[in-house]
PDB file of N, CA and C in Angstrom:
ATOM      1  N   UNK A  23      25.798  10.569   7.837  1.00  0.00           N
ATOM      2  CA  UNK A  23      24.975  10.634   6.631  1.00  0.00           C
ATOM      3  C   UNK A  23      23.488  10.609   7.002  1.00  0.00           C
ATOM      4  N   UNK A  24      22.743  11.699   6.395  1.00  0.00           N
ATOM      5  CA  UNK A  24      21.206  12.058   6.770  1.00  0.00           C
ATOM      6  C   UNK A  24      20.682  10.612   5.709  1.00  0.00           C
ATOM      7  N   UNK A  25      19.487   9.925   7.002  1.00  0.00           N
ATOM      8  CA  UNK A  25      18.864   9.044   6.047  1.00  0.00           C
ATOM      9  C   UNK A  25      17.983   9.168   5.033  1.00  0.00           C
ATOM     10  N   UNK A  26      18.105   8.136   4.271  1.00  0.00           N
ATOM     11  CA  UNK A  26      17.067   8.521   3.321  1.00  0.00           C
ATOM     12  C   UNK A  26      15.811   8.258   3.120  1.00  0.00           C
ATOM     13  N   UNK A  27      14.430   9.132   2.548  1.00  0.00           N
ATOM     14  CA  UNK A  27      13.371   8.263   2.500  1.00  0.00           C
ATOM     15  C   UNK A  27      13.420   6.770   1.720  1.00  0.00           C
ATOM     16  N   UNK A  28      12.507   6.223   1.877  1.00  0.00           N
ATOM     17  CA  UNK A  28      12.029   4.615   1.642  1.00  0.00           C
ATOM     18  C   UNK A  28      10.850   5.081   1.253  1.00  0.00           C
ATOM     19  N   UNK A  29      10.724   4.327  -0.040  1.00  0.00           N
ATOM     20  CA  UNK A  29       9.511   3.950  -0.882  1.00  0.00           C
ATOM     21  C   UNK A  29       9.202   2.645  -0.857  1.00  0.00           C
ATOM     22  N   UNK A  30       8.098   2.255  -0.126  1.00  0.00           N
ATOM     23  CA  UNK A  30       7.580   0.394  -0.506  1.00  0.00           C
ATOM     24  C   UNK A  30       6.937   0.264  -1.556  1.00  0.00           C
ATOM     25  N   UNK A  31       6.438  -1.029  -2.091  1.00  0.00           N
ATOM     26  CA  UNK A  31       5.919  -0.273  -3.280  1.00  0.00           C
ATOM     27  C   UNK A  31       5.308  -2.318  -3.451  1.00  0.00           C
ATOM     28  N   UNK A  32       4.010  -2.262  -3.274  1.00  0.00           N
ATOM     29  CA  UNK A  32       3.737  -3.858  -2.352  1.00  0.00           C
ATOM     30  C   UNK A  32       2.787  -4.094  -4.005  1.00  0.00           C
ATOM     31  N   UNK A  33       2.545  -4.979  -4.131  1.00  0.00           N
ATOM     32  CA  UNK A  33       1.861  -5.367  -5.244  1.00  0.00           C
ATOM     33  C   UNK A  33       1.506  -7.070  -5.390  1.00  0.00           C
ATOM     34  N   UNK A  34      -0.149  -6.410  -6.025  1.00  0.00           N
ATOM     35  CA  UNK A  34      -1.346  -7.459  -5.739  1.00  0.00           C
ATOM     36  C   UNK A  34      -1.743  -8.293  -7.126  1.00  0.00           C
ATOM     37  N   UNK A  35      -1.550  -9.358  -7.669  1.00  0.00           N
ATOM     38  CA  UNK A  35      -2.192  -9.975  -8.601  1.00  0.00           C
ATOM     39  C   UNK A  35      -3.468 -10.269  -8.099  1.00  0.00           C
ATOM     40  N   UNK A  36      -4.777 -10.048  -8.558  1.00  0.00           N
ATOM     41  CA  UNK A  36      -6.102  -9.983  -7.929  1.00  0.00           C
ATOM     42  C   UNK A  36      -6.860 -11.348  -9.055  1.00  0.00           C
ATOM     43  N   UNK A  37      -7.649 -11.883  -8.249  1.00  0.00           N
ATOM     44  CA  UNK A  37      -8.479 -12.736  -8.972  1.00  0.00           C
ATOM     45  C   UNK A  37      -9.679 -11.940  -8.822  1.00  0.00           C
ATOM     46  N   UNK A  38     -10.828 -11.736  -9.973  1.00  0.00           N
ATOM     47  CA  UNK A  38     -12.150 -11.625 -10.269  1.00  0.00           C
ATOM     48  C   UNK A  38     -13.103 -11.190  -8.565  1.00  0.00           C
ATOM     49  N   UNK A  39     -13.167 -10.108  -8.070  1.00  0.00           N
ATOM     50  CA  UNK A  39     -14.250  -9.729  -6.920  1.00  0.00           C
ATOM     51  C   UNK A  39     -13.400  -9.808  -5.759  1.00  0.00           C
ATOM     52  N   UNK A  40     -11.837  -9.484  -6.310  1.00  0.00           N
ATOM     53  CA  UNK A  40     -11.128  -8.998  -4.694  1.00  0.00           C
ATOM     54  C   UNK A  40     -10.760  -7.905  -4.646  1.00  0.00           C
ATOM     55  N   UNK A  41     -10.657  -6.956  -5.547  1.00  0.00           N
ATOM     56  CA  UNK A  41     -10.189  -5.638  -5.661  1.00  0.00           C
ATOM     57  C   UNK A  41     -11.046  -4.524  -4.640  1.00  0.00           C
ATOM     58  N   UNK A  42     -12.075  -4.613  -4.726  1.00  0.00           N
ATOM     59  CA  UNK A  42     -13.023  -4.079  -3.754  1.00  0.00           C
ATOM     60  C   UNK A  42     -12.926  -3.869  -2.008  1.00  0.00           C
ATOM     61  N   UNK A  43     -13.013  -5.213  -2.100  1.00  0.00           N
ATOM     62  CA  UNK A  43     -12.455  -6.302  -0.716  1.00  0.00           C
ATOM     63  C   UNK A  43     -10.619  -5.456  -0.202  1.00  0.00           C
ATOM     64  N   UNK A  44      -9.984  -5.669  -1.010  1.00  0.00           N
ATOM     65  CA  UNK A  44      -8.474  -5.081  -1.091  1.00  0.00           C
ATOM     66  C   UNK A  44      -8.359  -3.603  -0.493  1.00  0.00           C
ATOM     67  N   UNK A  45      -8.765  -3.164  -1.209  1.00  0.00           N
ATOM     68  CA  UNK A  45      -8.891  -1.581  -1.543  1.00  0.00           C
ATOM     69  C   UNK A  45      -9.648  -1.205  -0.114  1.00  0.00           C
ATOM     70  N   UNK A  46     -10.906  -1.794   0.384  1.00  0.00           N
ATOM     71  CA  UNK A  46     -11.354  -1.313   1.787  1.00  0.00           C
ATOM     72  C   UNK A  46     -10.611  -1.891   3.247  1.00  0.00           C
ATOM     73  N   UNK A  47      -9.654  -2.628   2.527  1.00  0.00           N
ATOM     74  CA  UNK A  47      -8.732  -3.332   3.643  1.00  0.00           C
ATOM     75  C   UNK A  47      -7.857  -2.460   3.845  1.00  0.00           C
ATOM     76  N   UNK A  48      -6.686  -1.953   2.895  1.00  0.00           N
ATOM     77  CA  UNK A  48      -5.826  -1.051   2.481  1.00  0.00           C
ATOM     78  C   UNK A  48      -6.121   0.234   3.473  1.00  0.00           C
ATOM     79  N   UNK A  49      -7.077   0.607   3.015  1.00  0.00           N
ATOM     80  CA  UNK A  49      -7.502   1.991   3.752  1.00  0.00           C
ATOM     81  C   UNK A  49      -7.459   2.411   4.888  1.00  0.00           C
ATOM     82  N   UNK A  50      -8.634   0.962   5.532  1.00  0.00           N
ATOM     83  CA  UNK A  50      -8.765   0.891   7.046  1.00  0.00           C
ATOM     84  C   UNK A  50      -7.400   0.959   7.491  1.00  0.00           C
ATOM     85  N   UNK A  51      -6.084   0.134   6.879  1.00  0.00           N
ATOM     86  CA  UNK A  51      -4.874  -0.015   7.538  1.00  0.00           C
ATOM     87  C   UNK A  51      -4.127   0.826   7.574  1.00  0.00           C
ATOM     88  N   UNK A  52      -4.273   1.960   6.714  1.00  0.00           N
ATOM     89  CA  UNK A  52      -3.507   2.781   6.780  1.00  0.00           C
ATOM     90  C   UNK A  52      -4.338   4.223   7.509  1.00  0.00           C
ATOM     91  N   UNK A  53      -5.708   4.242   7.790  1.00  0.00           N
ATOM     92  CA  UNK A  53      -6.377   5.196   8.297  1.00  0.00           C
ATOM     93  C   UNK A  53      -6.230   4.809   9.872  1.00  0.00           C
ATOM     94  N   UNK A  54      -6.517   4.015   9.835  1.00  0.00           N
ATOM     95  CA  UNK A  54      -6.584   3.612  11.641  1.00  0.00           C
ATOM     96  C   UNK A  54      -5.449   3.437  12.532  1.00  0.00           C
ATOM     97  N   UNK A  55      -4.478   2.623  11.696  1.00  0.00           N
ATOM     98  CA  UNK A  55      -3.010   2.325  12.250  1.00  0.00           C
ATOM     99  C   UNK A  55      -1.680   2.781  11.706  1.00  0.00           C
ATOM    100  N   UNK A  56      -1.582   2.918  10.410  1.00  0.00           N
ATOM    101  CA  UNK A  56      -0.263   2.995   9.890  1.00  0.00           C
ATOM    102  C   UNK A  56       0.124   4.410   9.657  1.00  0.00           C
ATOM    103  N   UNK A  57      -1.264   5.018   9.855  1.00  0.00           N
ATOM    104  CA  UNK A  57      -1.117   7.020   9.484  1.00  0.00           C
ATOM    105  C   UNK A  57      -0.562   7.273  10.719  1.00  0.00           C
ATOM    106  N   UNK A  58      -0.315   6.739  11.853  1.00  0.00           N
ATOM    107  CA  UNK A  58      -0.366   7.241  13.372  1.00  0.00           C
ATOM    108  C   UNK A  58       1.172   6.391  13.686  1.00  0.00           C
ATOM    109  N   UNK A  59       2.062   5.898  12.899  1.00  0.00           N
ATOM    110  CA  UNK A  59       3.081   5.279  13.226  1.00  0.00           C
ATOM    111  C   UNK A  59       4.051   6.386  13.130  1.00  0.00           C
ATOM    112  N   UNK A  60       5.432   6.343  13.922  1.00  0.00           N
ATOM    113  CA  UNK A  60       6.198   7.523  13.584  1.00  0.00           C
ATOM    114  C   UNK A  60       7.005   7.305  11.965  1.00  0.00           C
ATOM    115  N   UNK A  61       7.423   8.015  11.359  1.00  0.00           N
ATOM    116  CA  UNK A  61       7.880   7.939  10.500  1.00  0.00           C
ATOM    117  C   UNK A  61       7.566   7.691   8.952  1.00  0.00           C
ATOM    118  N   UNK A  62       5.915   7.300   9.335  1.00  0.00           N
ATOM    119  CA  UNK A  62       5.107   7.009   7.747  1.00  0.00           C
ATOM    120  C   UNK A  62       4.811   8.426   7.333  1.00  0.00           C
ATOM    121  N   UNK A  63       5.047   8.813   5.826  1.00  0.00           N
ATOM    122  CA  UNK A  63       4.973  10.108   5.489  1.00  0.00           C
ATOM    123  C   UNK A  63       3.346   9.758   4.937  1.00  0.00           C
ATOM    124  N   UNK A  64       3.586   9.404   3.741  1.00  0.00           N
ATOM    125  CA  UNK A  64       2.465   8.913   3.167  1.00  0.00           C
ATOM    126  C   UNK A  64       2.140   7.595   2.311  1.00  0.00           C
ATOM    127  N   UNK A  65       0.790   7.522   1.431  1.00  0.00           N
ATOM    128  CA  UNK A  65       0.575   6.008   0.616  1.00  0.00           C
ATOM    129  C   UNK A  65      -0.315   6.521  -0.489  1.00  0.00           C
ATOM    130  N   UNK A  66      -0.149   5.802  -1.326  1.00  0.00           N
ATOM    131  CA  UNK A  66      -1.247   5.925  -2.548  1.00  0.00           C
ATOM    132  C   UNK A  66      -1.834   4.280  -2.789  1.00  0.00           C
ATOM    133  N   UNK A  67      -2.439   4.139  -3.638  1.00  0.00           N
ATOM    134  CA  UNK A  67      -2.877   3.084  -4.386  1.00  0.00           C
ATOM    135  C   UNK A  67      -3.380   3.329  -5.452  1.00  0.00           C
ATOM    136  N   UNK A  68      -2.811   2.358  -6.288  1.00  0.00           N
ATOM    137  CA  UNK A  68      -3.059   2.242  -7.980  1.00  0.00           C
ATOM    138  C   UNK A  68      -3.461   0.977  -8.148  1.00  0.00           C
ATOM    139  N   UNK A  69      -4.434   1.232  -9.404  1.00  0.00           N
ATOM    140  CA  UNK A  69      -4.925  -0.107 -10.156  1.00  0.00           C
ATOM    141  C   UNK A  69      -4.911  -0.064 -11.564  1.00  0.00           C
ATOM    142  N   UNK A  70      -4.656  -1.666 -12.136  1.00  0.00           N
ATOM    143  CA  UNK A  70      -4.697  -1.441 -13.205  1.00  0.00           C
ATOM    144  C   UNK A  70      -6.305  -1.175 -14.193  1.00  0.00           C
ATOM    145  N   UNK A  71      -6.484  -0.801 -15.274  1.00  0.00           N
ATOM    146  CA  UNK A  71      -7.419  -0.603 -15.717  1.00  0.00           C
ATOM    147  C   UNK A  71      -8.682  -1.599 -15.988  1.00  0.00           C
ATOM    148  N   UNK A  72      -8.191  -2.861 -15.346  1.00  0.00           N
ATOM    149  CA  UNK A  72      -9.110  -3.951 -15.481  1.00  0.00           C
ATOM    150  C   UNK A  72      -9.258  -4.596 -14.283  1.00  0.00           C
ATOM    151  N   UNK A  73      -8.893  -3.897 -12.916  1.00  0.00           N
ATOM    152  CA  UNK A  73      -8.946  -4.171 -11.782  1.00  0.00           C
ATOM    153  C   UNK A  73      -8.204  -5.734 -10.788  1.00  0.00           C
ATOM    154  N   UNK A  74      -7.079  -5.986 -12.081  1.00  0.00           N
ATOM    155  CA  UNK A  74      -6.924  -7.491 -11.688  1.00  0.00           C
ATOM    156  C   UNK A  74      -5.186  -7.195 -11.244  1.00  0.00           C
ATOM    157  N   UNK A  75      -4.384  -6.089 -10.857  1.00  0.00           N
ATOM    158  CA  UNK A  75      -3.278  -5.617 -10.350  1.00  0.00           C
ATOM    159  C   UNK A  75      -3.720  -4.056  -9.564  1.00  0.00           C
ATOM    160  N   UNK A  76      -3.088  -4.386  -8.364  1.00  0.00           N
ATOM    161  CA  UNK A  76      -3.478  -3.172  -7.098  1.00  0.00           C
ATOM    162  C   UNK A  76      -1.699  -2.985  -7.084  1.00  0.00           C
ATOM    163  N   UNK A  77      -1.238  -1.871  -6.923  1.00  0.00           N
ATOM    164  CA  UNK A  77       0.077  -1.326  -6.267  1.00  0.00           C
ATOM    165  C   UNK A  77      -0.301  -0.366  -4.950  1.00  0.00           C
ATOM    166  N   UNK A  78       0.089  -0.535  -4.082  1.00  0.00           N
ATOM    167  CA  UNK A  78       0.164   0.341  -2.784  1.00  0.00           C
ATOM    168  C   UNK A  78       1.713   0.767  -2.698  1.00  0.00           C
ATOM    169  N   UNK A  79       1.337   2.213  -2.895  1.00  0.00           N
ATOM    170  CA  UNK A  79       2.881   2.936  -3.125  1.00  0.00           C
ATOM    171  C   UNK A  79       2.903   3.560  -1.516  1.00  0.00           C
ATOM    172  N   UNK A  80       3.584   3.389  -0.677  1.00  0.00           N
ATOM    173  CA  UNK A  80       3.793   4.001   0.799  1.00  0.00           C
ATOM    174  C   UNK A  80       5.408   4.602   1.180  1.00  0.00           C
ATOM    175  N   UNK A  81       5.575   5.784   1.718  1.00  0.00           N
ATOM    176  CA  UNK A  81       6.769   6.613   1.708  1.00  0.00           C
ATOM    177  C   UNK A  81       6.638   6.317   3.045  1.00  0.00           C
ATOM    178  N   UNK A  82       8.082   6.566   3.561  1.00  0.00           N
ATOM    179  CA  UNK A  82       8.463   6.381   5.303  1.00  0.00           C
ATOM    180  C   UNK A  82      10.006   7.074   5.033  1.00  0.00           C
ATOM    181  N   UNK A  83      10.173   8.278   6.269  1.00  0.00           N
ATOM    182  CA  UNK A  83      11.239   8.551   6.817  1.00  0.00           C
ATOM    183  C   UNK A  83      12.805   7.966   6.412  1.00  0.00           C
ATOM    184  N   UNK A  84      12.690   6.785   6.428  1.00  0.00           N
ATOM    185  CA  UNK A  84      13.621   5.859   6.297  1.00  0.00           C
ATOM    186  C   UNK A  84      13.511   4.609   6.368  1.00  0.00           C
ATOM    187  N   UNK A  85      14.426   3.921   6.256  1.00  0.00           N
ATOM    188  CA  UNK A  85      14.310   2.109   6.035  1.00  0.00           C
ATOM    189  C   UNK A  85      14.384   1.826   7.845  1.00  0.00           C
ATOM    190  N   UNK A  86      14.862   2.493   8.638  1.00  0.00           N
ATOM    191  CA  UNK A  86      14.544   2.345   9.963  1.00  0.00           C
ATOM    192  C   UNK A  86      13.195   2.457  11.094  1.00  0.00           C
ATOM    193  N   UNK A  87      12.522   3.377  10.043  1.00  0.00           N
ATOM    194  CA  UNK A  87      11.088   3.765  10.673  1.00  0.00           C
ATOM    195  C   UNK A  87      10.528   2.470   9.653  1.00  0.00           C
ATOM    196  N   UNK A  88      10.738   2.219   8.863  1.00  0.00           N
ATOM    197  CA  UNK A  88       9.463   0.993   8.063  1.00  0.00           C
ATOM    198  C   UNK A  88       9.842  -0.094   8.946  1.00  0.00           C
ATOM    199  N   UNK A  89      11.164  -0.471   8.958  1.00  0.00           N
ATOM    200  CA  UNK A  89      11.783  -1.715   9.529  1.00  0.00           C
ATOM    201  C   UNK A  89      11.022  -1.707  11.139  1.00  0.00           C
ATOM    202  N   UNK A  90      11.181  -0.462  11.884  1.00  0.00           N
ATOM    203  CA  UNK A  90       9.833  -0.765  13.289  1.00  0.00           C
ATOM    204  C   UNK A  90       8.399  -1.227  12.882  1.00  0.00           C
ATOM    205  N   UNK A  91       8.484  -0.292  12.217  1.00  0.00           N
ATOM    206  CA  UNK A  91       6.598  -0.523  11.685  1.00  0.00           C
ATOM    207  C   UNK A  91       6.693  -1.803  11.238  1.00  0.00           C
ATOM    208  N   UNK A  92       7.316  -2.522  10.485  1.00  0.00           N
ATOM    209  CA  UNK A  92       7.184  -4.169  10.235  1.00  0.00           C
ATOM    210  C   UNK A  92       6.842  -4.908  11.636  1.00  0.00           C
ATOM    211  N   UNK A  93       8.023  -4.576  12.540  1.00  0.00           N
ATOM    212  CA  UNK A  93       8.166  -5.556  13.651  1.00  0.00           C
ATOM    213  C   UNK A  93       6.927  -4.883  14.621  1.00  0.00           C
ATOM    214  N   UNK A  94       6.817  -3.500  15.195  1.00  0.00           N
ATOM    215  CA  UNK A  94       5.828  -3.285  15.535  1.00  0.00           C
ATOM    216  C   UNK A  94       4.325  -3.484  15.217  1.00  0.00           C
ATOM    217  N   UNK A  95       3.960  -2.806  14.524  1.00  0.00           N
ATOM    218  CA  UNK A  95       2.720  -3.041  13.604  1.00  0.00           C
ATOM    219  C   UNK A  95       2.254  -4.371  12.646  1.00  0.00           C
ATOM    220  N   UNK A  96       2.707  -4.180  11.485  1.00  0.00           N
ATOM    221  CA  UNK A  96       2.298  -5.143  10.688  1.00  0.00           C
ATOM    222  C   UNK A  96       2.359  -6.721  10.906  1.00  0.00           C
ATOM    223  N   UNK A  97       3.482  -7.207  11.643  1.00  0.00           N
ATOM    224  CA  UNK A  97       3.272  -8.673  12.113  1.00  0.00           C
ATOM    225  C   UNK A  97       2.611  -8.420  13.167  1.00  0.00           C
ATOM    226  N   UNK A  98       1.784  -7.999  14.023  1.00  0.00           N
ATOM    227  CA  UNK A  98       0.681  -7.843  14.632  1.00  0.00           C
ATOM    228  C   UNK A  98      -0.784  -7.671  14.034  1.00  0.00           C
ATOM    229  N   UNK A  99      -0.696  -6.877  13.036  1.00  0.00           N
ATOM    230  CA  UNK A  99      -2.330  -5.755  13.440  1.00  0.00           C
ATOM    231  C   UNK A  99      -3.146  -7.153  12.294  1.00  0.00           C
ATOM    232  N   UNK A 100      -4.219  -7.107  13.141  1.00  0.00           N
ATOM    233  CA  UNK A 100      -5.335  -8.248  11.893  1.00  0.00           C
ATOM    234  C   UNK A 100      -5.779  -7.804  10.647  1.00  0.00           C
ATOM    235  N   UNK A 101      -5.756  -6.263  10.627  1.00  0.00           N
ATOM    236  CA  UNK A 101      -6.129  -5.953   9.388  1.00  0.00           C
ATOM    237  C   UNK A 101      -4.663  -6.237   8.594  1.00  0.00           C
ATOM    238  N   UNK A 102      -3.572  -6.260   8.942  1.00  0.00           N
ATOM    239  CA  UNK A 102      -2.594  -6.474   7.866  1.00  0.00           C
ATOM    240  C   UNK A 102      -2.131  -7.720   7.420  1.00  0.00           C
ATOM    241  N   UNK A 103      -2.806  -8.669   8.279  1.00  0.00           N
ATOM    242  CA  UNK A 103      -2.672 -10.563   8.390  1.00  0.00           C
ATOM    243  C   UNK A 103      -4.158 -10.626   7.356  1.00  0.00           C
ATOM    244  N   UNK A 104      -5.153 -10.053   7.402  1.00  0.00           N
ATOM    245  CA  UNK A 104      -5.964 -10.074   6.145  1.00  0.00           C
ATOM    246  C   UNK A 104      -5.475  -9.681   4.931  1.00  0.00           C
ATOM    247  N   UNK A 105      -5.150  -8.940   4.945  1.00  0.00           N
ATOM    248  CA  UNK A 105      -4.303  -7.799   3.667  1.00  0.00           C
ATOM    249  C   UNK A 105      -3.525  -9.180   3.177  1.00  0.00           C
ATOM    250  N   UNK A 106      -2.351  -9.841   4.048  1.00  0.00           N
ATOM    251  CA  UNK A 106      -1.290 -10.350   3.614  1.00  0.00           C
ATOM    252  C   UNK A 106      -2.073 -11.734   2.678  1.00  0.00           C
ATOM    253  N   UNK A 107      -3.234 -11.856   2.883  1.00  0.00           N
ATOM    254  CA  UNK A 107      -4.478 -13.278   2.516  1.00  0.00           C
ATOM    255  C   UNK A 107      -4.032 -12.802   0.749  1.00  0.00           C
ATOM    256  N   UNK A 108      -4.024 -11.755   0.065  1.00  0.00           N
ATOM    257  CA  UNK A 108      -4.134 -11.343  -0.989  1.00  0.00           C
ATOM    258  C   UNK A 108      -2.923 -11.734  -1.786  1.00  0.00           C
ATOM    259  N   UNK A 109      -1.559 -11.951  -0.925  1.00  0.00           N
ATOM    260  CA  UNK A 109      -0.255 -13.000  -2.067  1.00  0.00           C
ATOM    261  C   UNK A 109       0.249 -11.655  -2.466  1.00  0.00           C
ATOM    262  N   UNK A 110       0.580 -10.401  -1.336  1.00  0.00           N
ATOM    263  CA  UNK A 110       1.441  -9.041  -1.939  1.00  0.00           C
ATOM    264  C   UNK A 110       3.027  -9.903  -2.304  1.00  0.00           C
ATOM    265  N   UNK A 111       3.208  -9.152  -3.489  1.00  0.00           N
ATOM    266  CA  UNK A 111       4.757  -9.011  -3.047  1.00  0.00           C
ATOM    267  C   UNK A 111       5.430  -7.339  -3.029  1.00  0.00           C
ATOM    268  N   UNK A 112       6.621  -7.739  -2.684  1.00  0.00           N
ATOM    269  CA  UNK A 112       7.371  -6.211  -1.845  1.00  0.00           C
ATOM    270  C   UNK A 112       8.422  -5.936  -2.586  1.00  0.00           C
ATOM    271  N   UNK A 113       8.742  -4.318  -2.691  1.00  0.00           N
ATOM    272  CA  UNK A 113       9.779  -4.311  -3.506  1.00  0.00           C
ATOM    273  C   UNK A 113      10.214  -2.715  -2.060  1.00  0.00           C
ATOM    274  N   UNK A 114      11.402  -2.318  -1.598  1.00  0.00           N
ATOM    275  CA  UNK A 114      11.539  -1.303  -0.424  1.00  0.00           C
ATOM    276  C   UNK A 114      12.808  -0.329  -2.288  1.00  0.00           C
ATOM    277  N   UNK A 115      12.271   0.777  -2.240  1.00  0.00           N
ATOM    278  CA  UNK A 115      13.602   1.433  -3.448  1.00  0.00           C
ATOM    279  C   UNK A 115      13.610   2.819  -2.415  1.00  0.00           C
ATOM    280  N   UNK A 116      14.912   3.281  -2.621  1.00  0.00           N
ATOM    281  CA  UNK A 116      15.146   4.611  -2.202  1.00  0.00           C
ATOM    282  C   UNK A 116      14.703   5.650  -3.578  1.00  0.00           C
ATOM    283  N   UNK A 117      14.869   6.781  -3.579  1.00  0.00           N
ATOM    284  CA  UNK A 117      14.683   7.863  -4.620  1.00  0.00           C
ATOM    285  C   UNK A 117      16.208   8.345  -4.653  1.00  0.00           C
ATOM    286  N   UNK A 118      16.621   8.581  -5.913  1.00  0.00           N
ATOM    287  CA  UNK A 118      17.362   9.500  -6.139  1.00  0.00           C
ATOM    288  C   UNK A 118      17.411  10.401  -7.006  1.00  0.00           C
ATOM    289  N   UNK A 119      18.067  11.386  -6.026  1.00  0.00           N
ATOM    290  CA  UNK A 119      17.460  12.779  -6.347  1.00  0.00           C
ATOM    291  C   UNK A 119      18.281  13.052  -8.057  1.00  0.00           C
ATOM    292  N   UNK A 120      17.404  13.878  -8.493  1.00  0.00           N
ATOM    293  CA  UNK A 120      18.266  14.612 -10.230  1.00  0.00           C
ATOM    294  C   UNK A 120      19.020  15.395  -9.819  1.00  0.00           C
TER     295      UNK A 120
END
């Protein structure tokens, strides 16, 4: 059975003058390190209209390429031990197709 993509889908309750802060963290982590991992397709980020909820929507290959990138990357890299300062929580959903 061909695997399937993985959607993460990480989400931020923000207090008052962190969204900014967030959002240039986010970036760096995914411009510098996480674009260059095997298996990350892509990421977005959404906010809500009052800047006090961030969603970082990120696609990967499969639950096997995220599951390296956890153990490789992210419990390592400092920009993602800052990131984690913000209280994400995680939700991993597959897509299914119509």
């Amino acid at each position: 059975m061909k695997n399937k993509p993985l959607n993460v889908i990480v989400r931020f309750e923000l207090k008052d003058g962190e969204l900014d802060t967030l959002i240039s963290l986010i970036r760096d982590f995914f411009e510098k390190e996480v674009s260059r991992f095997p298996g990350f397709i892509s990421a977005k980020i959404h906010q809500n209209e009052v800047g006090t909820v961030l969603i970082n929507y990120a696609s990967w290959e499969s639950a096997e390429h995220f599951q390296r990138f956890v153990r490789e990357l992210a419990s390592l890299s400092p920009i993602a031990q800052q990131i984690q300062a913000f209280r994400p929580t995680q939700d991993m959903v597959f897509e299914i197709p119509l």
